[in-house]
Amino acid sequence: MRQMKQPTLRRQLSLRTTQLLLLVAIILTAIVLNMVTLHQTRRYFNVFDRNLLGYYTIQRLQSAIDTNRSMLSQYLRSQQTDHLRNFSSSRTQIKILQHEVQNGDHTTMEADFEIRAINRGLSAYFDYADQAIAGVREGVGADFGAFVRAERISDYVFTYIQRLMRVRLSKELETHQQLRSHARLTGLGAQLGLLTVGILMTLFAAVFARRITIPIRRLADSAYDMAHGNLDGKKVDVTAHRFSVTEINVLCESFNLMQYNIRELVADLKDKAAVERQLHHQELKTLHTEHLLEAARLQGLQAQMNPHFLFNALNTISRVGLFEGAKDTTALIHSLSNLLRYHLNTPDAVVQLGHELRMVEEYVHIQETRFRNRLRFELDCNVDAEQVYVPCFSIQPLVENAVQYGIEPLETGGVVRVLIRDSDSRVRIAVEDSGVGMSDTKISEILQQGGQTQTETTAGIGLRNVIDRLHLLYHGKATLSIERGSLGGTTVIMDIPENPPQSSALLQRDVASIPSEEEDHDDV
């Protein structure tokens, strides 16, 4: 098919680069505005915190002086040491607060004057307070005259404190007005910045949308024409759009190339349509032949089980009849007849699980008679055996393999267990034995033999037959695996779909049509 020559695209900004530039511009603008706003906000909070802390410290000083004066009065009246201890503690606190007030942010002469007055007043107050306390300690009695002078001085100190707070309030009111003015200017600047950024982003978005929408509109028109059968329409000319981005140019050129290739492909398909119609009829015949061959192969594999099983069963019955006076021969013959009747009168590929399990029990009855106490059989089924379908003679070969190659070589015998479970619309059938087990080489050999003819006598023929029939019936949806079992021997696990296989060549039929034991008793 001829290929259209791809034109060389001009060097332009790609869609990704354009988006990244827009994103970087938005982020940088937001960062700058955010940093300015945060700086101003931090400044306002610092001023507010400093002023609030100054007021709080002055208020605490006033409260501490009042508490100290109260402790002094109580001590002079009661002369109890607890009051004196509280007086000393509050005095220490006053000195700490006095130092904090003195080191505060006081930028005016009025504030410095009031602070010096407070310091001198407190110094005089404590001098008179010490004088009043000294009289009590010396045993001459409290000097209430000194106490009265101390209280009068403390009143002056309170006055100085109130004046200091008024001076600070007046100065901080001016500062607050300045901050408000700066805040308004900052807010106005932020609004103008956001407005400017919004306008620029809108203009950029309009230009950006134009660079994308114009060629896409032309591309959509061409795609609409092609969708309605017009494969000879004009190609999208991307060179006429100066503001297009690289990705849109590539998309348009790819569309032009696709349109050309589709036109060439349609021409080729018209030429090949006649050939395909001729081949279709032949393929239908071939498919029908393959179905017939598949059914024939399946019937051949099922028929392979007849001589194999009949030989083992008759050999067991002959041994029992030889060593016993035909005491158990009748029961064994009935079991064998049921097995033969089931096999010969059941041409179906799949049967109900209940019928299959009954045939397994018939086979186990024969083997239990043969092995006596050396063989113990267990069946654990938690599914509805009348609603589940399994391949005909698929479980019995697994049990037979476990008995012959797992239990029979052991002098002490063992256990064969059949476990049937339902999980996620699938049925898992596990046959376990406590026998001698199977080597990894033998397991790999059985699973990898495929449908080839086996050269060995009987070892593995039952397992291989079941594997091949599962493959033909379920077409890969069913599996059979072999592993070491929990009982110490070998476990064969057959995992099949819960619903029976649907095939035009293999039809299902209920086993209820099989003649009963009484109907063909004469044949036995």
XYZ file of C-alpha atoms in Angstrom:
524
model
C 0.000 0.000 0.000
C 1.380 3.419 -0.899
C 2.099 5.727 2.033
C 1.415 9.457 1.965
C 4.460 11.610 2.603
C 4.333 13.332 5.986
C 5.024 17.098 5.830
C 7.532 18.710 8.151
C 5.876 20.631 11.004
C 7.070 24.069 12.023
C 8.701 24.544 15.409
C 5.999 25.764 17.787
C 5.244 25.652 21.472
C 3.765 22.332 22.474
C 0.524 22.023 24.406
C 2.403 20.763 27.440
C 4.844 23.722 27.370
C 2.002 26.204 27.040
C 0.144 24.670 29.968
C 3.301 24.621 32.080
C 3.958 28.304 31.372
C 0.398 29.163 32.367
C 0.663 27.073 35.516
C 4.027 28.602 36.498
C 2.675 32.142 35.979
C -0.378 31.435 38.152
C 1.702 29.799 40.876
C 4.291 32.608 40.972
C 1.586 35.274 41.122
C -0.226 33.428 43.913
C 3.045 32.987 45.831
C 3.927 36.701 45.600
C 0.453 37.817 46.671
C 0.412 35.274 49.456
C 3.857 36.287 50.750
C 2.911 39.986 50.812
C -0.344 39.228 52.596
C 1.346 36.919 55.100
C 4.044 39.503 55.823
C 1.522 42.227 56.547
C -0.633 39.877 58.597
C 2.358 38.721 60.639
C 3.316 42.336 61.251
C -0.180 43.237 62.486
C -0.274 40.216 64.765
C 3.143 41.031 66.219
C 2.062 44.582 67.046
C -1.194 43.316 68.507
C 0.530 40.641 70.594
C 3.125 43.145 71.878
C 0.478 45.676 72.910
C -1.711 43.028 74.484
C 1.232 41.597 76.410
C 2.157 45.102 77.653
C -1.374 45.746 78.911
C -1.497 42.343 80.525
C 1.828 42.884 82.315
C 0.754 46.298 83.690
C -2.556 44.807 84.833
C -0.742 41.952 86.591
C 1.554 44.492 88.322
C -1.428 46.409 89.615
C -3.081 43.206 90.848
C 0.150 42.049 92.529
C 0.543 45.409 94.364
C -3.038 45.163 95.605
C -2.459 41.580 96.801
C 0.766 42.602 98.543
C -0.935 45.444 100.338
C -3.717 43.100 101.492
C -1.159 40.548 102.803
C 0.651 43.340 104.679
C -2.580 44.478 106.319
C -3.519 40.915 107.375
C -0.075 40.253 108.804
C -0.042 43.439 110.870
C -3.438 42.536 112.321
C -2.981 38.812 112.933
C 0.833 38.589 112.996
C 0.659 35.118 111.435
C 3.703 33.825 109.551
C 1.545 32.550 106.624
C 0.535 36.121 105.808
C 4.142 37.256 106.023
C 5.168 34.445 103.670
C 2.465 35.456 101.199
C 3.610 39.078 101.500
C 7.183 38.122 100.617
C 6.023 35.933 97.693
C 3.891 38.730 96.195
C 6.755 41.179 96.737
C 9.022 38.980 94.608
C 6.370 38.781 91.915
C 6.035 42.606 91.966
C 9.761 43.006 91.349
C 9.582 40.592 88.366
C 6.593 42.393 86.860
C 8.175 45.767 87.575
C 11.214 44.666 85.588
C 9.038 43.443 82.694
C 7.105 46.743 82.578
C 10.343 48.719 82.627
C 11.777 46.672 79.729
C 8.599 46.919 77.683
C 8.138 48.821 74.412
C 7.779 52.414 75.686
C 8.698 54.962 73.027
C 7.405 58.205 74.619
C 8.786 60.459 77.350
C 5.428 60.414 79.139
C 5.601 56.635 79.450
C 9.192 56.759 80.751
C 8.198 59.381 83.316
C 5.298 57.281 84.615
C 7.509 54.149 84.815
C 10.121 56.026 86.880
C 7.369 57.337 89.152
C 6.041 53.783 89.634
C 9.527 52.508 90.494
C 10.170 55.279 93.030
C 6.707 54.832 94.536
C 7.185 51.078 94.933
C 10.579 51.618 96.524
C 9.054 54.019 99.088
C 6.104 51.655 99.618
C 8.327 48.715 100.494
C 10.460 50.904 102.809
C 7.413 51.831 104.912
C 6.108 48.288 104.708
C 9.414 46.959 106.065
C 9.292 49.568 108.818
C 5.803 48.430 109.871
C 6.881 44.746 109.832
C 10.059 45.484 111.811
C 8.021 46.682 114.787
C 6.229 43.329 114.950
C 9.450 41.361 114.732
C 11.121 43.447 117.457
C 8.147 42.849 119.755
C 7.157 46.486 120.176
C 4.010 46.111 118.095
C 3.023 47.040 114.611
C 3.862 50.510 113.339
C 0.471 51.395 111.868
C 1.666 54.870 111.025
C 4.188 53.402 108.602
C 1.461 51.108 107.253
C -0.843 54.102 106.580
C 1.958 55.907 104.715
C 2.643 52.733 102.705
C -1.018 52.464 101.683
C -1.078 56.130 100.688
C 2.016 55.635 98.524
C 0.440 52.510 96.934
C -2.555 54.646 95.962
C -0.170 57.010 94.161
C 1.420 54.020 92.443
C -2.021 52.913 91.211
C -2.548 56.411 89.825
C 0.788 56.258 87.991
C -0.162 52.865 86.578
C -3.483 54.160 85.243
C -1.712 57.142 83.660
C 0.824 54.786 82.067
C -1.978 52.734 80.541
C -3.625 55.899 79.155
C -0.340 57.059 77.636
C 0.200 53.666 76.017
C -3.391 53.562 74.773
C -3.029 56.993 73.162
C 0.217 56.010 71.428
C -1.068 52.594 70.313
C -4.236 54.178 68.929
C -2.054 56.167 66.549
C -0.163 52.981 65.649
C -3.430 51.168 65.073
C -4.642 53.875 62.703
C -1.400 53.631 60.741
C -1.719 49.851 60.552
C -5.278 50.133 59.335
C -4.154 52.503 56.614
C -1.422 50.061 55.567
C -3.911 47.187 55.667
C -6.311 49.032 53.372
C -3.501 49.770 50.948
C -2.355 46.148 51.076
C -5.881 44.867 50.459
C -6.341 47.282 47.583
C -3.039 46.179 46.078
C -3.993 42.514 46.436
C -7.345 43.130 44.769
C -5.711 45.027 41.932
C -3.145 42.227 41.571
C -5.846 39.567 41.474
C -7.847 41.604 38.976
C -4.789 42.038 36.784
C -3.950 38.345 36.988
C -7.556 37.428 36.212
C -7.577 39.661 33.125
C -4.253 38.278 31.925
C -5.364 34.686 32.525
C -8.621 35.339 30.661
C -6.754 36.770 27.681
C -4.307 33.889 27.767
C -7.140 31.348 27.967
C -8.899 32.961 25.014
C -5.727 32.845 22.908
C -4.985 29.314 24.098
C -8.524 28.147 23.264
C -8.285 29.741 19.824
C -5.065 27.870 19.118
C -6.839 24.602 19.876
C -10.439 25.066 18.767
C -9.849 26.375 15.208
C -7.903 23.348 13.913
C -10.078 20.959 15.954
C -13.206 22.423 14.345
C -11.724 21.844 10.900
C -10.697 18.349 11.969
C -14.220 17.602 13.258
C -15.753 18.701 9.952
C -13.433 16.410 8.002
C -14.134 13.519 10.413
C -17.908 14.070 9.972
C -17.559 13.883 6.189
C -15.468 10.729 6.414
C -17.948 9.119 8.841
C -20.696 9.619 6.250
C -18.723 7.867 3.511
C -16.917 10.791 1.932
C -13.391 9.423 1.882
C -12.280 11.814 -0.883
C -12.775 14.991 1.153
C -10.115 17.683 1.496
C -7.395 17.130 4.048
C -7.032 19.407 7.052
C -4.474 22.126 6.228
C -2.625 22.833 9.502
C -0.114 25.189 7.889
C -2.819 27.871 7.575
C -3.196 28.203 11.379
C -0.388 30.312 12.834
C -1.522 29.908 16.418
C -1.924 26.139 16.457
C 0.050 24.036 18.959
C 2.330 21.170 18.026
C 0.084 18.376 19.334
C -2.896 19.661 17.317
C -0.716 19.805 14.206
C 0.393 16.229 14.787
C -3.234 15.179 15.300
C -4.334 16.825 12.051
C -1.500 15.328 10.045
C -2.211 11.919 11.588
C -5.856 12.285 10.589
C -4.866 13.144 7.022
C -2.611 10.112 6.905
C -5.342 7.913 8.384
C -7.834 9.188 5.780
C -5.418 8.336 2.996
C -4.699 4.870 4.421
C -8.404 4.121 4.891
C -9.103 5.090 1.297
C -6.377 2.721 0.136
C -7.579 0.025 2.519
C -11.159 0.221 1.268
C -9.895 -0.263 -2.251
C -7.932 -3.352 -1.155
C -10.907 -4.734 0.767
C -13.121 -4.543 -2.277
C -10.577 -6.641 -4.141
C -10.340 -9.188 -1.349
C -14.084 -9.445 -0.625
C -14.711 -11.858 -3.478
C -11.863 -14.127 -2.375
C -13.087 -14.146 1.218
C -16.601 -15.135 0.153
C -15.187 -18.087 -1.699
C -13.110 -19.132 1.316
C -16.010 -18.786 3.762
C -17.958 -21.726 2.344
C -14.856 -23.897 2.441
C -14.170 -22.895 6.068
C -17.688 -23.949 7.063
C -17.096 -27.365 5.568
C -13.752 -27.674 7.329
C -15.282 -26.664 10.686
C -18.019 -29.280 10.349
C -15.401 -31.925 9.581
C -13.369 -30.910 12.641
C -16.437 -31.285 14.866
C -17.021 -34.763 13.522
C -13.375 -35.717 14.103
C -13.513 -34.344 17.627
C -16.586 -36.403 18.456
C -14.992 -39.513 16.960
C -11.837 -39.012 18.977
C -13.833 -38.567 22.182
C -15.770 -41.775 21.554
C -12.495 -43.562 20.869
C -11.009 -42.370 24.162
C -14.122 -43.469 26.057
C -14.055 -46.872 24.371
C -10.419 -47.248 25.423
C -11.587 -47.709 29.014
C -13.610 -50.922 28.253
C -10.879 -53.619 28.029
C -8.730 -51.919 30.613
C -11.377 -51.886 33.318
C -12.993 -55.223 32.354
C -9.654 -57.019 32.689
C -9.049 -55.732 36.229
C -12.628 -56.432 37.386
C -12.800 -59.982 36.039
C -9.371 -60.762 37.487
C -10.615 -59.722 40.945
C -13.796 -61.814 40.643
C -11.829 -64.877 39.559
C -9.586 -64.628 42.598
C -12.544 -64.328 44.979
C -14.330 -67.275 43.370
C -11.142 -69.354 43.678
C -10.530 -68.768 47.364
C -14.166 -68.675 48.524
C -16.951 -71.046 47.993
C -18.818 -68.486 45.855
C -20.083 -66.803 49.017
C -19.457 -63.246 47.810
C -19.437 -63.995 44.122
C -23.067 -63.004 43.592
C -22.551 -59.559 45.153
C -19.423 -59.023 43.107
C -21.147 -60.052 39.891
C -23.998 -57.632 40.614
C -21.526 -54.801 41.133
C -19.709 -55.701 37.961
C -22.950 -55.930 35.994
C -23.994 -52.476 37.206
C -20.644 -51.092 36.081
C -20.894 -52.744 32.670
C -24.497 -51.643 32.253
C -23.539 -48.048 33.156
C -20.655 -48.041 30.707
C -22.364 -49.746 27.780
C -25.751 -48.026 28.065
C -24.438 -44.475 28.634
C -23.273 -42.986 25.353
C -23.378 -39.461 26.791
C -20.194 -37.423 27.304
C -21.440 -36.062 30.664
C -23.725 -37.566 33.307
C -25.137 -36.555 36.642
C -22.644 -36.614 39.502
C -24.955 -38.880 41.509
C -24.834 -41.658 38.875
C -21.066 -41.366 38.620
C -20.663 -41.657 42.411
C -22.906 -44.748 42.513
C -20.671 -46.436 39.965
C -17.642 -45.492 42.050
C -19.246 -47.174 45.056
C -19.918 -50.296 42.970
C -16.257 -50.405 41.967
C -15.121 -49.825 45.561
C -17.349 -52.692 46.711
C -15.465 -55.015 44.368
C -12.090 -53.777 45.618
C -13.121 -53.927 49.288
C -14.043 -57.575 48.785
C -10.650 -58.108 47.252
C -8.547 -56.233 49.810
C -10.702 -56.967 52.879
C -9.527 -54.789 55.775
C -6.592 -53.368 53.833
C -8.785 -50.840 51.978
C -10.992 -48.137 53.520
C -13.025 -45.798 51.286
C -14.397 -42.356 52.315
C -16.748 -40.099 50.335
C -17.323 -36.438 51.307
C -19.621 -34.530 48.909
C -21.213 -31.178 49.806
C -22.809 -30.386 46.421
C -26.180 -31.344 44.941
C -25.188 -34.501 43.075
C -28.363 -34.412 40.947
C -27.692 -30.892 39.625
C -24.002 -31.239 38.753
C -22.770 -32.941 35.575
C -19.364 -34.570 35.188
C -17.696 -36.510 32.351
C -18.786 -40.133 32.210
C -16.300 -42.493 33.898
C -14.120 -39.608 35.108
C -13.992 -40.315 38.880
C -13.807 -44.126 38.789
C -10.463 -44.185 36.882
C -8.980 -41.850 39.500
C -10.151 -44.126 42.337
C -8.921 -47.196 40.460
C -5.511 -45.602 39.959
C -5.310 -44.765 43.682
C -6.211 -48.364 44.684
C -3.884 -50.191 42.252
C -0.822 -47.961 42.336
C -1.176 -46.409 45.791
C -2.796 -48.925 48.181
C -2.105 -52.329 46.637
C 1.731 -52.200 47.016
C 1.336 -51.568 50.770
C 1.074 -54.623 52.982
C -0.970 -52.714 55.557
C -3.296 -51.166 52.977
C -4.609 -47.619 53.291
C -7.381 -45.108 52.738
C -8.895 -43.701 49.524
C -10.919 -40.536 49.987
C -13.084 -38.613 47.480
C -13.749 -34.953 48.339
C -16.202 -32.900 46.244
C -16.592 -29.152 46.825
C -18.356 -26.258 45.106
C -16.409 -22.973 44.702
C -17.255 -19.965 42.488
C -19.454 -21.830 39.950
C -16.885 -24.615 39.687
C -16.763 -28.141 41.077
C -13.519 -29.483 42.540
C -13.182 -33.271 42.811
C -10.148 -34.517 44.758
C -9.181 -38.208 45.035
C -6.650 -38.765 47.845
C -4.894 -41.925 48.955
C -2.472 -42.831 51.728
C -0.441 -45.101 49.465
C 3.127 -45.159 48.232
C 2.774 -41.879 46.350
C 3.968 -40.893 42.903
C 7.330 -39.431 41.954
C 7.633 -35.961 40.441
C 9.053 -37.515 37.286
C 6.027 -39.792 36.894
C 3.610 -36.900 37.540
C 5.342 -34.731 34.940
C 5.358 -37.633 32.486
C 1.616 -38.242 32.829
C 0.636 -34.571 32.592
C 2.878 -33.877 29.579
C 2.035 -36.930 27.448
C -0.846 -35.155 25.680
C -3.014 -37.292 23.473
C -0.155 -39.505 22.224
C -0.339 -43.301 22.262
C 1.092 -44.710 25.452
C 3.685 -47.439 25.359
C 3.441 -48.583 28.965
C 1.041 -51.321 30.028
C -1.630 -49.719 32.168
C 0.184 -47.248 34.426
C -1.227 -43.762 33.831
C -3.679 -44.790 31.084
C -6.725 -43.942 33.219
C -5.387 -40.532 34.217
C -4.308 -39.706 30.677
C -7.692 -40.746 29.301
C -9.493 -38.471 31.762
C -7.169 -35.566 30.922
C -7.785 -35.935 27.201
C -11.559 -36.139 27.615
C -11.572 -33.035 29.844
C -9.693 -31.176 27.142
C -12.108 -32.236 24.414
C -15.245 -31.571 26.450
C -14.370 -28.258 28.094
C -11.784 -26.855 25.675
C -9.293 -25.775 28.311
C -11.838 -24.645 30.950
C -11.313 -27.811 33.032
C -8.013 -28.846 34.649
C -6.518 -31.947 36.253
C -3.518 -31.716 38.564
C -1.518 -34.240 40.592
C 0.222 -33.407 43.855
C 1.319 -34.919 47.137
C -1.682 -35.506 49.365
C -2.440 -34.750 52.987
C -2.803 -38.487 53.671
C 0.785 -39.119 52.645
C 0.176 -40.551 49.169
C -1.063 -38.868 45.991
C -3.934 -36.429 45.416
C -5.514 -36.045 41.957
C -7.602 -32.854 41.651
C -10.133 -32.405 38.846
C -11.512 -28.854 38.540
C -14.462 -28.489 36.124
C -17.147 -25.845 35.444
C -20.414 -26.351 37.312
C -22.482 -26.028 34.121
C -22.233 -28.911 31.616
C -20.386 -28.212 28.340
C -22.471 -27.037 25.371
C -21.508 -28.619 22.036
C -23.413 -29.340 18.838
C -21.570 -32.621 18.380
C -21.945 -33.905 21.964
C -25.481 -33.889 23.367
C -26.431 -34.572 26.987
C -28.971 -37.128 28.023
C -30.250 -38.039 31.481
C -29.027 -41.416 32.697
C -32.519 -42.191 33.951
C -33.108 -44.046 30.675
C -30.549 -46.715 31.635
C -32.304 -50.074 32.171
C -32.639 -51.073 35.796
C -30.978 -54.048 37.367
C -34.231 -56.003 37.398
C -34.940 -55.353 33.692
C -31.729 -56.978 32.473
C -31.179 -59.383 35.334
C -31.407 -62.258 32.862
C -28.484 -60.855 30.925
C -26.332 -60.899 34.038
